[in-house]
CSV table of C-alpha atoms in Angstrom, one decimal:
chain,number,residue,atom,x,y,z
V,1,UNK,CA,99.0,45.2,57.8
V,2,UNK,CA,95.7,46.9,58.6
V,3,UNK,CA,95.9,45.6,62.1
V,4,UNK,CA,99.3,47.1,62.6
V,5,UNK,CA,98.1,50.4,61.3
V,6,UNK,CA,95.2,50.4,63.7
V,7,UNK,CA,97.5,49.5,66.5
V,8,UNK,CA,99.8,52.4,65.6
V,9,UNK,CA,96.8,54.8,65.4
V,10,UNK,CA,95.6,53.7,68.9
V,11,UNK,CA,99.2,54.1,70.2
V,12,UNK,CA,99.5,57.6,68.7
V,13,UNK,CA,96.1,58.6,70.0
V,14,UNK,CA,97.1,57.3,73.5
V,15,UNK,CA,100.3,59.4,73.4
V,16,UNK,CA,98.2,62.6,72.6
V,17,UNK,CA,95.8,62.2,75.5
V,18,UNK,CA,98.0,60.2,77.9
V,19,UNK,CA,101.7,60.6,77.1
V,20,UNK,CA,102.7,58.8,80.2
V,21,UNK,CA,104.4,55.4,79.7
V,22,UNK,CA,103.0,52.5,81.7
V,23,UNK,CA,106.0,52.1,84.0
V,24,UNK,CA,106.0,55.9,84.7
V,25,UNK,CA,102.5,55.8,86.3
V,26,UNK,CA,104.1,54.7,89.5
V,27,UNK,CA,105.8,58.1,89.7
V,28,UNK,CA,103.3,60.3,87.8
V,29,UNK,CA,100.0,59.3,89.5
V,30,UNK,CA,101.0,60.0,93.1
V,31,UNK,CA,102.6,63.3,92.0
V,32,UNK,CA,99.4,64.2,90.1
V,33,UNK,CA,97.4,63.2,93.2
V,34,UNK,CA,99.6,65.5,95.3
V,35,UNK,CA,98.9,68.4,93.0
V,36,UNK,CA,95.2,67.6,92.9
V,37,UNK,CA,95.0,67.6,96.8
V,38,UNK,CA,97.0,70.9,97.1
V,39,UNK,CA,94.8,72.6,94.5
V,40,UNK,CA,91.7,71.3,96.1
V,41,UNK,CA,92.8,72.7,99.5
V,42,UNK,CA,93.8,76.0,97.9
V,43,UNK,CA,90.5,76.4,96.1
V,44,UNK,CA,88.4,75.6,99.2
V,45,UNK,CA,90.5,78.0,101.3
V,46,UNK,CA,90.3,80.8,98.7
V,47,UNK,CA,86.5,80.4,98.7
V,48,UNK,CA,86.2,80.4,102.5
V,49,UNK,CA,88.5,83.3,103.1
V,50,UNK,CA,86.6,85.6,100.7
V,51,UNK,CA,83.3,84.5,102.3
V,52,UNK,CA,84.5,85.3,105.8
V,53,UNK,CA,86.3,88.6,105.1
V,54,UNK,CA,83.9,90.1,102.6
V,55,UNK,CA,80.7,89.4,104.7
V,56,UNK,CA,82.2,90.0,108.1
V,57,UNK,CA,84.6,92.9,107.6
V,58,UNK,CA,83.8,94.3,104.1
V,59,UNK,CA,85.2,93.9,100.5
V,60,UNK,CA,87.3,97.0,101.0
V,61,UNK,CA,89.3,95.1,103.7
V,62,UNK,CA,90.8,92.8,101.1
V,63,UNK,CA,93.0,95.6,99.7
V,64,UNK,CA,94.4,96.3,103.2
V,65,UNK,CA,94.9,92.6,103.9
V,66,UNK,CA,96.9,92.0,100.7
V,67,UNK,CA,99.1,95.0,101.3
V,68,UNK,CA,99.6,95.1,105.1
V,69,UNK,CA,99.1,91.5,106.2
V,70,UNK,CA,99.7,89.1,103.3
V,71,UNK,CA,102.8,90.9,101.9
V,72,UNK,CA,104.7,91.2,105.3
V,73,UNK,CA,103.7,87.6,106.2
V,74,UNK,CA,105.0,86.3,102.9
V,75,UNK,CA,108.4,88.0,103.5
V,76,UNK,CA,108.5,86.5,107.0
V,77,UNK,CA,107.6,83.0,105.7
V,78,UNK,CA,110.2,83.1,103.0
V,79,UNK,CA,112.9,84.1,105.5
V,80,UNK,CA,111.8,81.3,107.9
V,81,UNK,CA,111.8,78.9,104.9
V,82,UNK,CA,115.3,79.9,104.0
V,83,UNK,CA,116.5,79.3,107.6
V,84,UNK,CA,114.8,75.9,107.6
V,85,UNK,CA,116.5,74.9,104.4
V,86,UNK,CA,119.9,75.7,106.1
V,87,UNK,CA,119.3,73.4,109.1
V,88,UNK,CA,117.0,70.7,107.8
V,89,UNK,CA,116.9,68.2,104.9
V,90,UNK,CA,114.5,68.9,102.1
V,91,UNK,CA,112.1,66.1,103.3
V,92,UNK,CA,111.9,67.6,106.8
V,93,UNK,CA,111.3,71.1,105.4
V,94,UNK,CA,108.4,69.7,103.4
V,95,UNK,CA,106.9,68.0,106.4
V,96,UNK,CA,107.4,71.0,108.6
V,97,UNK,CA,105.7,73.5,106.3
V,98,UNK,CA,102.8,71.1,105.5
V,99,UNK,CA,102.4,70.3,109.2
V,100,UNK,CA,102.4,74.0,110.0
V,101,UNK,CA,99.4,74.7,107.6
V,102,UNK,CA,97.7,71.6,108.9
V,103,UNK,CA,98.0,72.7,112.5
V,104,UNK,CA,96.9,76.2,111.8
V,105,UNK,CA,93.8,75.0,110.0
V,106,UNK,CA,93.0,72.6,112.9
V,107,UNK,CA,93.4,75.5,115.4
V,108,UNK,CA,91.2,77.8,113.4
V,109,UNK,CA,88.5,75.2,112.7
V,110,UNK,CA,88.2,73.9,116.3
V,111,UNK,CA,89.3,76.8,118.5
V,112,UNK,CA,89.2,80.2,116.8
V,113,UNK,CA,86.2,79.9,114.4
V,114,UNK,CA,83.6,78.3,116.8
V,115,UNK,CA,84.2,80.9,119.5
V,116,UNK,CA,84.4,84.4,117.9
V,117,UNK,CA,83.0,86.2,120.9
V,118,UNK,CA,85.9,84.9,123.0
V,119,UNK,CA,88.8,85.6,120.6
V,120,UNK,CA,87.6,88.9,119.0
V,121,UNK,CA,87.2,92.3,120.7
V,122,UNK,CA,83.8,93.7,121.4
V,123,UNK,CA,82.0,94.6,118.1
V,124,UNK,CA,80.5,97.9,119.5
V,125,UNK,CA,84.0,99.0,120.7
V,126,UNK,CA,85.5,98.3,117.3
V,127,UNK,CA,82.7,100.3,115.5
V,128,UNK,CA,83.1,103.2,117.9
V,129,UNK,CA,86.8,103.4,117.3
V,130,UNK,CA,86.2,103.1,113.5
V,131,UNK,CA,83.9,106.2,113.7
V,132,UNK,CA,86.4,108.1,115.9
V,133,UNK,CA,89.3,107.4,113.5
V,134,UNK,CA,87.7,107.1,110.0
V,135,UNK,CA,91.1,107.2,108.1
V,136,UNK,CA,92.1,104.0,109.9
V,137,UNK,CA,88.7,102.3,110.1
V,138,UNK,CA,89.6,99.4,107.9
V,139,UNK,CA,92.7,98.6,110.0
V,140,UNK,CA,90.5,98.8,113.1
V,141,UNK,CA,87.8,96.5,111.7
V,142,UNK,CA,90.5,94.0,110.5
V,143,UNK,CA,91.9,93.9,114.1
V,144,UNK,CA,88.3,93.4,115.3
V,145,UNK,CA,88.1,90.2,113.2
V,146,UNK,CA,91.8,89.3,113.5
V,147,UNK,CA,91.3,85.5,113.2
V,148,UNK,CA,89.5,85.9,109.9
V,149,UNK,CA,92.3,88.2,108.7
V,150,UNK,CA,95.0,85.7,109.7
V,151,UNK,CA,93.0,82.9,108.0
V,152,UNK,CA,92.8,85.0,104.8
V,153,UNK,CA,96.6,85.6,104.8
V,154,UNK,CA,97.4,81.9,105.5
V,155,UNK,CA,95.0,80.8,102.7
V,156,UNK,CA,96.8,83.1,100.3
V,157,UNK,CA,100.2,81.9,101.4
V,158,UNK,CA,99.1,78.2,101.2
V,159,UNK,CA,99.1,78.4,97.4
V,160,UNK,CA,102.5,80.1,97.2
V,161,UNK,CA,104.2,77.8,99.7
V,162,UNK,CA,102.6,74.5,99.0
V,163,UNK,CA,102.1,74.6,95.2
V,164,UNK,CA,104.5,77.2,93.8
V,165,UNK,CA,107.4,76.4,96.1
V,166,UNK,CA,107.2,72.9,97.7
V,167,UNK,CA,105.4,70.9,95.0
V,168,UNK,CA,107.3,72.3,92.0
V,169,UNK,CA,110.6,72.2,93.8
V,170,UNK,CA,110.0,68.5,94.5
V,171,UNK,CA,108.8,67.9,91.0
V,172,UNK,CA,111.9,69.6,89.5
V,173,UNK,CA,114.1,67.6,91.8
V,174,UNK,CA,112.8,64.1,90.9
V,175,UNK,CA,111.6,64.6,87.3
V,176,UNK,CA,114.0,64.0,84.4
V,177,UNK,CA,114.1,66.5,81.6
V,178,UNK,CA,112.5,64.0,79.1
V,179,UNK,CA,109.8,63.2,81.6
V,180,UNK,CA,109.1,66.9,82.4
V,181,UNK,CA,108.0,67.6,78.8
V,182,UNK,CA,105.2,65.1,79.2
V,183,UNK,CA,104.5,65.2,82.9
V,184,UNK,CA,104.2,68.9,83.6
V,185,UNK,CA,101.4,69.7,81.2
V,186,UNK,CA,99.4,66.7,82.4
V,187,UNK,CA,100.0,67.8,86.0
V,188,UNK,CA,98.2,71.1,85.1
V,189,UNK,CA,95.4,69.4,83.2
V,190,UNK,CA,94.6,66.8,85.9
V,191,UNK,CA,95.3,69.2,88.8
V,192,UNK,CA,92.7,71.7,87.5
V,193,UNK,CA,90.0,69.0,87.8
V,194,UNK,CA,90.2,69.8,91.6
V,195,UNK,CA,88.4,73.1,91.0
V,196,UNK,CA,85.1,71.6,89.8
V,197,UNK,CA,85.4,69.0,92.7
V,198,UNK,CA,85.8,72.0,95.0
V,199,UNK,CA,82.5,73.4,93.9
V,200,UNK,CA,80.7,70.1,94.6
V,201,UNK,CA,82.3,69.8,98.0
V,202,UNK,CA,81.4,73.3,99.0
V,203,UNK,CA,77.9,73.2,97.7
V,204,UNK,CA,77.2,69.8,99.4
V,205,UNK,CA,78.7,70.8,102.7
V,206,UNK,CA,77.3,74.3,103.1
V,207,UNK,CA,73.8,73.5,101.6
V,208,UNK,CA,73.1,70.9,104.2
V,209,UNK,CA,69.6,71.6,105.3
V,210,UNK,CA,69.3,73.3,108.7
V,211,UNK,CA,65.7,73.0,110.1
V,212,UNK,CA,66.0,74.6,113.5
V,213,UNK,CA,63.3,76.5,115.4
V,214,UNK,CA,66.0,78.4,117.4
V,215,UNK,CA,68.1,81.0,115.6
V,216,UNK,CA,71.1,80.2,117.9
V,217,UNK,CA,70.8,76.5,117.0
V,218,UNK,CA,70.7,77.4,113.3
V,219,UNK,CA,73.8,79.6,113.6
V,220,UNK,CA,75.6,76.8,115.4
V,221,UNK,CA,74.6,74.3,112.7
V,222,UNK,CA,75.8,76.6,109.9
V,223,UNK,CA,79.1,77.1,111.8
V,224,UNK,CA,79.5,73.3,111.9
V,225,UNK,CA,79.2,73.1,108.1
V,226,UNK,CA,82.2,75.4,107.8
V,227,UNK,CA,84.1,73.4,110.3
V,228,UNK,CA,83.3,70.3,108.3
V,229,UNK,CA,84.5,72.0,105.1
V,230,UNK,CA,87.8,73.1,106.7
V,231,UNK,CA,88.2,69.5,108.0
V,232,UNK,CA,88.2,68.3,104.4
V,233,UNK,CA,91.3,70.5,103.7
V,234,UNK,CA,93.0,69.1,106.9
V,235,UNK,CA,92.4,65.6,105.7
V,236,UNK,CA,93.6,66.4,102.2
V,237,UNK,CA,96.7,67.9,103.6
V,238,UNK,CA,97.4,64.7,105.5
V,239,UNK,CA,97.0,62.8,102.3
V,240,UNK,CA,99.6,65.1,100.7
V,241,UNK,CA,102.1,64.2,103.4
V,242,UNK,CA,101.3,60.5,103.0
V,243,UNK,CA,101.8,60.7,99.2
V,244,UNK,CA,105.1,62.6,99.6
V,245,UNK,CA,106.3,59.9,102.0
V,246,UNK,CA,105.2,57.1,99.7
V,247,UNK,CA,107.1,58.7,96.7
V,248,UNK,CA,110.3,59.0,98.7
V,249,UNK,CA,110.1,55.4,99.9
V,250,UNK,CA,108.9,53.7,96.7
V,251,UNK,CA,109.7,55.9,93.7
V,252,UNK,CA,113.0,57.5,94.6
V,253,UNK,CA,114.4,54.1,95.5
V,254,UNK,CA,113.6,52.8,92.0
V,255,UNK,CA,116.6,53.3,89.7
V,256,UNK,CA,114.2,53.0,86.6
V,257,UNK,CA,112.3,56.1,87.8
V,258,UNK,CA,114.9,58.2,89.6
V,259,UNK,CA,118.6,58.8,89.2
V,260,UNK,CA,119.9,60.8,92.2
V,261,UNK,CA,123.0,61.7,90.1
V,262,UNK,CA,120.9,63.3,87.4
V,263,UNK,CA,118.7,65.4,89.7
V,264,UNK,CA,115.9,66.1,87.3
V,265,UNK,CA,118.2,66.9,84.4
V,266,UNK,CA,121.0,68.6,86.2
V,267,UNK,CA,119.1,71.9,86.6
V,268,UNK,CA,121.2,74.8,87.7
V,269,UNK,CA,120.7,76.3,91.1
V,270,UNK,CA,118.3,79.2,91.0
V,271,UNK,CA,119.8,82.6,91.4
V,272,UNK,CA,118.7,84.5,94.5
V,273,UNK,CA,118.8,88.3,94.6
V,274,UNK,CA,118.1,90.8,97.3
V,275,UNK,CA,115.3,93.4,96.8
V,276,UNK,CA,118.0,96.2,96.2
V,277,UNK,CA,119.9,94.1,93.7
V,278,UNK,CA,116.6,93.2,91.9
V,279,UNK,CA,115.7,96.9,91.5
V,280,UNK,CA,119.2,97.7,90.3
V,281,UNK,CA,119.0,95.0,87.7
V,282,UNK,CA,115.5,96.0,86.5
V,283,UNK,CA,116.4,99.6,86.1
V,284,UNK,CA,119.7,98.9,84.2
V,285,UNK,CA,118.1,96.6,81.7
V,286,UNK,CA,115.4,97.8,79.3
V,287,UNK,CA,114.5,94.1,78.5
V,288,UNK,CA,114.0,93.2,82.1
V,289,UNK,CA,112.2,96.5,82.8
V,290,UNK,CA,109.7,95.7,80.1
V,291,UNK,CA,109.3,92.1,81.4
V,292,UNK,CA,108.6,93.2,85.0
V,293,UNK,CA,106.1,95.8,83.6
V,294,UNK,CA,104.1,92.9,82.2
V,295,UNK,CA,104.1,91.1,85.5
V,296,UNK,CA,103.2,94.2,87.5
V,297,UNK,CA,100.5,95.3,85.1
V,298,UNK,CA,98.8,91.9,85.3
V,299,UNK,CA,98.8,91.9,89.1
V,300,UNK,CA,97.5,95.4,89.4
V,301,UNK,CA,94.9,95.3,86.7
V,302,UNK,CA,93.3,92.0,87.8
V,303,UNK,CA,93.2,93.2,91.5
V,304,UNK,CA,91.6,96.5,90.5
V,305,UNK,CA,88.7,94.6,88.9
V,306,UNK,CA,88.5,91.9,91.6
V,307,UNK,CA,87.9,94.4,94.4
V,308,UNK,CA,84.9,96.0,92.8
V,309,UNK,CA,83.6,92.7,91.6
V,310,UNK,CA,83.7,91.1,95.1
V,311,UNK,CA,81.9,94.2,96.5
V,312,UNK,CA,79.0,93.5,94.0
V,313,UNK,CA,79.0,89.9,95.0
V,314,UNK,CA,78.5,90.8,98.6
V,315,UNK,CA,75.3,92.7,97.6
V,316,UNK,CA,74.0,89.6,95.8
V,317,UNK,CA,75.3,87.1,98.4
V,318,UNK,CA,75.2,88.8,101.8
V,319,UNK,CA,75.8,85.7,104.0
V,320,UNK,CA,79.1,83.9,104.3
V,321,UNK,CA,77.4,80.6,103.4
V,322,UNK,CA,75.9,82.0,100.1
V,323,UNK,CA,79.1,83.9,99.3
V,324,UNK,CA,81.4,80.9,99.9
V,325,UNK,CA,79.1,78.7,97.8
V,326,UNK,CA,79.2,81.1,94.9
V,327,UNK,CA,83.0,81.3,95.1
V,328,UNK,CA,83.1,77.5,95.0
V,329,UNK,CA,81.1,77.6,91.8
V,330,UNK,CA,83.5,80.3,90.5
V,331,UNK,CA,86.4,78.0,91.1
V,332,UNK,CA,84.6,75.3,89.0
V,333,UNK,CA,84.2,77.8,86.1
V,334,UNK,CA,87.8,78.8,86.4
V,335,UNK,CA,89.0,75.2,86.4
V,336,UNK,CA,87.1,74.2,83.3
V,337,UNK,CA,88.1,77.4,81.5
V,338,UNK,CA,91.8,76.8,82.4
V,339,UNK,CA,91.7,73.3,81.0
V,340,UNK,CA,90.1,74.4,77.7
V,341,UNK,CA,92.4,77.4,77.4
V,342,UNK,CA,95.5,75.3,78.1
V,343,UNK,CA,94.6,73.0,75.2
V,344,UNK,CA,93.8,75.9,72.9
V,345,UNK,CA,96.7,78.0,74.1
V,346,UNK,CA,99.3,75.4,73.2
V,347,UNK,CA,98.1,75.4,69.6
V,348,UNK,CA,98.1,79.2,69.5
V,349,UNK,CA,101.7,79.4,70.7
V,350,UNK,CA,102.8,77.0,67.9
V,351,UNK,CA,101.0,79.0,65.1
V,352,UNK,CA,101.5,82.7,65.9
V,353,UNK,CA,104.3,85.1,66.7
V,354,UNK,CA,105.4,85.9,70.3
V,355,UNK,CA,103.9,89.3,70.2
V,356,UNK,CA,100.5,88.0,69.0
V,357,UNK,CA,100.4,85.4,71.8
V,358,UNK,CA,101.6,87.8,74.4
V,359,UNK,CA,99.0,90.5,73.6
V,360,UNK,CA,96.1,88.0,74.0
V,361,UNK,CA,96.1,88.4,77.9
V,362,UNK,CA,96.1,92.2,78.1
V,363,UNK,CA,93.5,92.5,75.4
V,364,UNK,CA,91.3,89.9,77.1
V,365,UNK,CA,91.6,91.8,80.4
V,366,UNK,CA,91.1,95.2,78.7
V,367,UNK,CA,88.0,94.2,76.8
V,368,UNK,CA,86.3,92.3,79.7
V,369,UNK,CA,87.4,94.9,82.3
V,370,UNK,CA,86.1,97.8,80.3
V,371,UNK,CA,82.8,96.0,79.8
V,372,UNK,CA,82.5,95.4,83.5
V,373,UNK,CA,83.4,98.9,84.6
V,374,UNK,CA,81.2,100.5,81.9
V,375,UNK,CA,78.2,98.4,83.0
V,376,UNK,CA,78.7,99.7,86.6
V,377,UNK,CA,79.3,103.3,85.7
V,378,UNK,CA,76.3,103.5,83.4
V,379,UNK,CA,74.1,101.2,85.5
V,380,UNK,CA,71.1,103.5,85.4
V,381,UNK,CA,71.1,103.7,81.6
V,382,UNK,CA,72.8,101.0,79.6
V,383,UNK,CA,72.9,98.7,82.6
V,384,UNK,CA,69.1,98.8,83.1
V,385,UNK,CA,68.6,98.2,79.3
V,386,UNK,CA,70.9,95.1,79.2
V,387,UNK,CA,69.4,93.8,82.5
V,388,UNK,CA,65.9,94.0,81.0
V,389,UNK,CA,67.1,92.4,77.8
V,390,UNK,CA,68.6,89.4,79.6
V,391,UNK,CA,65.6,89.2,82.0
V,392,UNK,CA,67.6,89.7,85.2
V,393,UNK,CA,68.5,92.5,87.7
V,394,UNK,CA,71.4,94.9,87.2
V,395,UNK,CA,73.1,93.6,90.3
V,396,UNK,CA,73.0,90.0,89.1
V,397,UNK,CA,74.1,90.9,85.7
V,398,UNK,CA,77.1,92.9,87.1
V,399,UNK,CA,78.1,89.8,89.1
V,400,UNK,CA,77.9,87.7,85.9
V,401,UNK,CA,80.0,90.1,83.9
V,402,UNK,CA,82.6,90.3,86.7
V,403,UNK,CA,82.7,86.5,87.0
V,404,UNK,CA,83.2,86.1,83.2
V,405,UNK,CA,85.9,88.8,83.3
V,406,UNK,CA,87.8,86.9,86.1
V,407,UNK,CA,87.4,83.5,84.5
V,408,UNK,CA,88.5,84.5,81.0
V,409,UNK,CA,91.3,86.7,82.3
V,410,UNK,CA,92.8,84.1,84.5
V,411,UNK,CA,92.4,81.3,82.0
V,412,UNK,CA,94.2,83.4,79.4
V,413,UNK,CA,96.9,84.2,82.0
V,414,UNK,CA,97.5,80.5,82.8
V,415,UNK,CA,97.6,79.4,79.2
V,416,UNK,CA,99.3,82.3,77.3
V,417,UNK,CA,100.7,84.9,79.7
V,418,UNK,CA,102.8,82.5,81.8
V,419,UNK,CA,104.1,80.7,78.6
V,420,UNK,CA,105.1,83.8,76.7
V,421,UNK,CA,106.7,85.3,79.9
V,422,UNK,CA,108.9,82.2,80.2
V,423,UNK,CA,109.7,82.2,76.5
V,424,UNK,CA,111.0,85.8,76.8
V,425,UNK,CA,113.9,84.5,78.9
V,426,UNK,CA,115.1,82.0,76.2
V,427,UNK,CA,117.2,84.4,74.0
V,428,UNK,CA,119.0,85.9,77.1
V,429,UNK,CA,122.5,84.7,78.1
V,430,UNK,CA,122.8,82.3,81.0
V,431,UNK,CA,123.5,85.0,83.6
V,432,UNK,CA,120.5,87.1,82.6
V,433,UNK,CA,118.3,84.0,82.4
V,434,UNK,CA,119.0,83.1,86.0
V,435,UNK,CA,119.6,86.5,87.7
V,436,UNK,CA,117.1,88.3,85.4
V,437,UNK,CA,114.4,85.8,86.2
V,438,UNK,CA,115.2,86.1,89.9
V,439,UNK,CA,114.9,89.9,89.7
V,440,UNK,CA,111.6,89.8,87.9
V,441,UNK,CA,110.2,87.2,90.3
V,442,UNK,CA,111.3,89.3,93.3
V,443,UNK,CA,109.8,92.6,92.1
V,444,UNK,CA,106.8,91.1,90.2
V,445,UNK,CA,106.1,88.5,92.8
V,446,UNK,CA,106.2,90.8,95.8
V,447,UNK,CA,104.5,93.8,94.3
V,448,UNK,CA,102.3,92.4,91.5
V,449,UNK,CA,99.6,90.9,93.7
V,450,UNK,CA,99.7,93.8,96.2
V,451,UNK,CA,99.9,96.5,93.6
V,452,UNK,CA,96.1,96.9,93.2
V,453,UNK,CA,95.7,96.6,96.9
V,454,UNK,CA,98.1,99.4,97.6
V,455,UNK,CA,96.2,101.7,95.2
V,456,UNK,CA,92.8,100.8,96.6
V,457,UNK,CA,93.8,100.9,100.3
V,458,UNK,CA,95.5,104.3,99.8
V,459,UNK,CA,92.3,105.6,98.2
V,460,UNK,CA,90.1,104.4,101.1
V,461,UNK,CA,92.6,105.8,103.7
V,462,UNK,CA,92.6,109.2,102.1
V,463,UNK,CA,88.9,109.2,101.4
V,464,UNK,CA,87.4,107.1,104.2
V,465,UNK,CA,83.8,108.1,103.3
V,466,UNK,CA,83.9,106.1,100.1
V,467,UNK,CA,83.4,102.4,99.5
V,468,UNK,CA,83.3,100.2,96.4
V,469,UNK,CA,79.6,100.8,96.2
V,470,UNK,CA,80.2,104.5,95.3
V,471,UNK,CA,80.2,105.3,91.6
V,472,UNK,CA,83.1,107.9,92.1
V,473,UNK,CA,85.3,105.1,93.5
V,474,UNK,CA,84.4,102.8,90.6
V,475,UNK,CA,85.2,105.6,88.1
V,476,UNK,CA,88.6,106.2,89.8
V,477,UNK,CA,89.6,102.5,89.8
V,478,UNK,CA,88.3,102.1,86.2
V,479,UNK,CA,90.6,105.1,85.1
V,480,UNK,CA,93.6,103.6,86.8
V,481,UNK,CA,92.8,100.2,85.3
V,482,UNK,CA,92.6,101.8,81.8
V,483,UNK,CA,96.0,103.5,82.2
V,484,UNK,CA,97.7,100.3,83.6
V,485,UNK,CA,96.5,98.1,80.7
V,486,UNK,CA,97.4,100.7,78.1
V,487,UNK,CA,101.0,100.7,79.5
V,488,UNK,CA,100.9,96.9,79.5
V,489,UNK,CA,100.0,96.9,75.7
V,490,UNK,CA,102.9,99.3,75.0
V,491,UNK,CA,105.2,97.1,77.1
V,492,UNK,CA,104.3,94.0,75.0
V,493,UNK,CA,105.0,96.0,71.8
V,494,UNK,CA,108.4,97.2,73.2
V,495,UNK,CA,109.4,93.8,74.5
V,496,UNK,CA,108.5,92.1,71.3
V,497,UNK,CA,111.0,94.3,69.4
V,498,UNK,CA,113.7,93.5,72.0
V,499,UNK,CA,112.8,89.8,71.9
V,500,UNK,CA,113.1,89.6,68.1
V,501,UNK,CA,116.4,91.6,68.2
V,502,UNK,CA,117.8,89.1,70.8
V,503,UNK,CA,116.8,86.1,68.6
V,504,UNK,CA,118.3,87.7,65.5
V,505,UNK,CA,121.5,88.5,67.4
V,506,UNK,CA,121.7,84.9,68.6
V,507,UNK,CA,121.1,83.5,65.1
V,508,UNK,CA,123.8,85.8,63.7
V,509,UNK,CA,126.5,84.4,66.1
C-alpha cells in the first residue's frame, strides 16, 4: 500500500515538472529543440545588432530604423510570405523562409561585414552631409552604414518570422488540443534556457584573447570573433531545417502522434483583415479599442525607456565587442526572469481577478520606468547620492537600473500581459474573437513596436541638436512615458468593466 502511494506521489510529481508522456517525447523533444535553436539565434542576433548599430551609428538611429526600415520591411515580408503560401506547400514555405535568413546571415558574415570600406560610402563624406543637412543626419548616417542597418532589420524580423509565424504555425498544425495544454508551457520554459546559453556563447566567442602587436591585426582578429559568432547562428538555423524535416518524416507519419484529419484540434482559420478594416473595427468597438490601447501602450512605453537605456549603455560599453557581450548577459537575465515569472504568473492568474493580473504589467513598467528616468533627471543630486551609497559610478548605476527595468518589465509582459490579453477574447462571440483579434494584431503588431520609435525619431528630426545624452531629451521622453502608462492604467480599468460585463452577459444567457 505504502509502495503504491509512493509510486503515485512520484507520478504526480513527474506530471508537475514533466507533463509529457513517454511516447510523446518523439514529437515534443524535436519541437522543443527547434524552439531552442530559434530563440538562441534570435537572442544572439539581437545582441549583435544593438552592438553594431549603437556603437557604429548611434543609439538615436534605433528609433529611425524601427520606424523607417523595420516596419516597411515587415510589411514587404508579410506580403511576400502570403504570396509564397499561395504557390507553395507549407513545407516549402518553411524551407524557403529559413533558407532566406540563412543565406542573408552567410552573405553578411563573409562578404559584407569583413569589408566595410568596400560596401559603405566614405565616412568623411557621410559626416559632411550630416552636418549640411542636420534634420536628416540620422537617415544619412544609417545610409552610411547600410549593411548594419539591414542586419538590424533582418535580426528584428527573424523573431517575428521564424518564431511567431513559422514555429507556432507548425506547432498549431501538428499539436492536438489535449497535447497543447501540456506542450506549449513547456516549450516556453525549455526554450527560454536558450537565453543563458546565448550569454555563454557570446562571452566565450568575443572574449577570445587577442594578443597582437599590430592594431590592424587586432581589428581583424576581433572581426573574426564576430564572424564566428554569426556562424553559430547559421549552423543553428541549419539544425532547425533538419529538425523540421525529421519531424515531417518520422512524427507526422506516426498515427499515434499525428492525425491529419484532426489538424491540431480542428482550429479555425485565422481571420485576416486589411489595415483599413482593422481601424474601422477598432473605432467602432469600445472593447477592442481598449484592448488595442493596452498593446500600443506596452510597445510605446517599453521603447521609450529602451532608447535612453541603450544610450547610457553605449557610454559604459563604447566598443561593439563590449556592448554585444553585455547584451548577451542581459539576454541571460531576461531568460532566467522569464522562467521564474512564468511559474509565478501561472499561480497569480489562478488566484486573482483579471483586473489585478492585467494591472501588474503597467504598474511594473511604471514603477521601474519612473525610477530609471528619475535617476537620470536628478543624476547630479539624488543620482550621486545613490551611486556613492552603492559604491559605483552614476553611469554604471544608471545602466543597472535600466537593465533591471527591462528585465522585470519584459518578464512580467511574457507571464501576465500576454495571458490576460488572450483571456480578454474569451467572452467575445466567435466573429469578434477571430476578426477582433486580427484587428488588434494588425494595429498593435504594426504600430506597437514602432510607436516609441516614431516619437523619438520625430523629436530628433525636429530638434537635430539633441541626443539621448541631453537631459532635456530625457525629460521629454519621461513625460511622454508617464502619460502613456497612465492611459494604459485607465484602459485596464475600463476593459476590466467591459470584460466583467461580457462574462455576466454570457452567464445570463
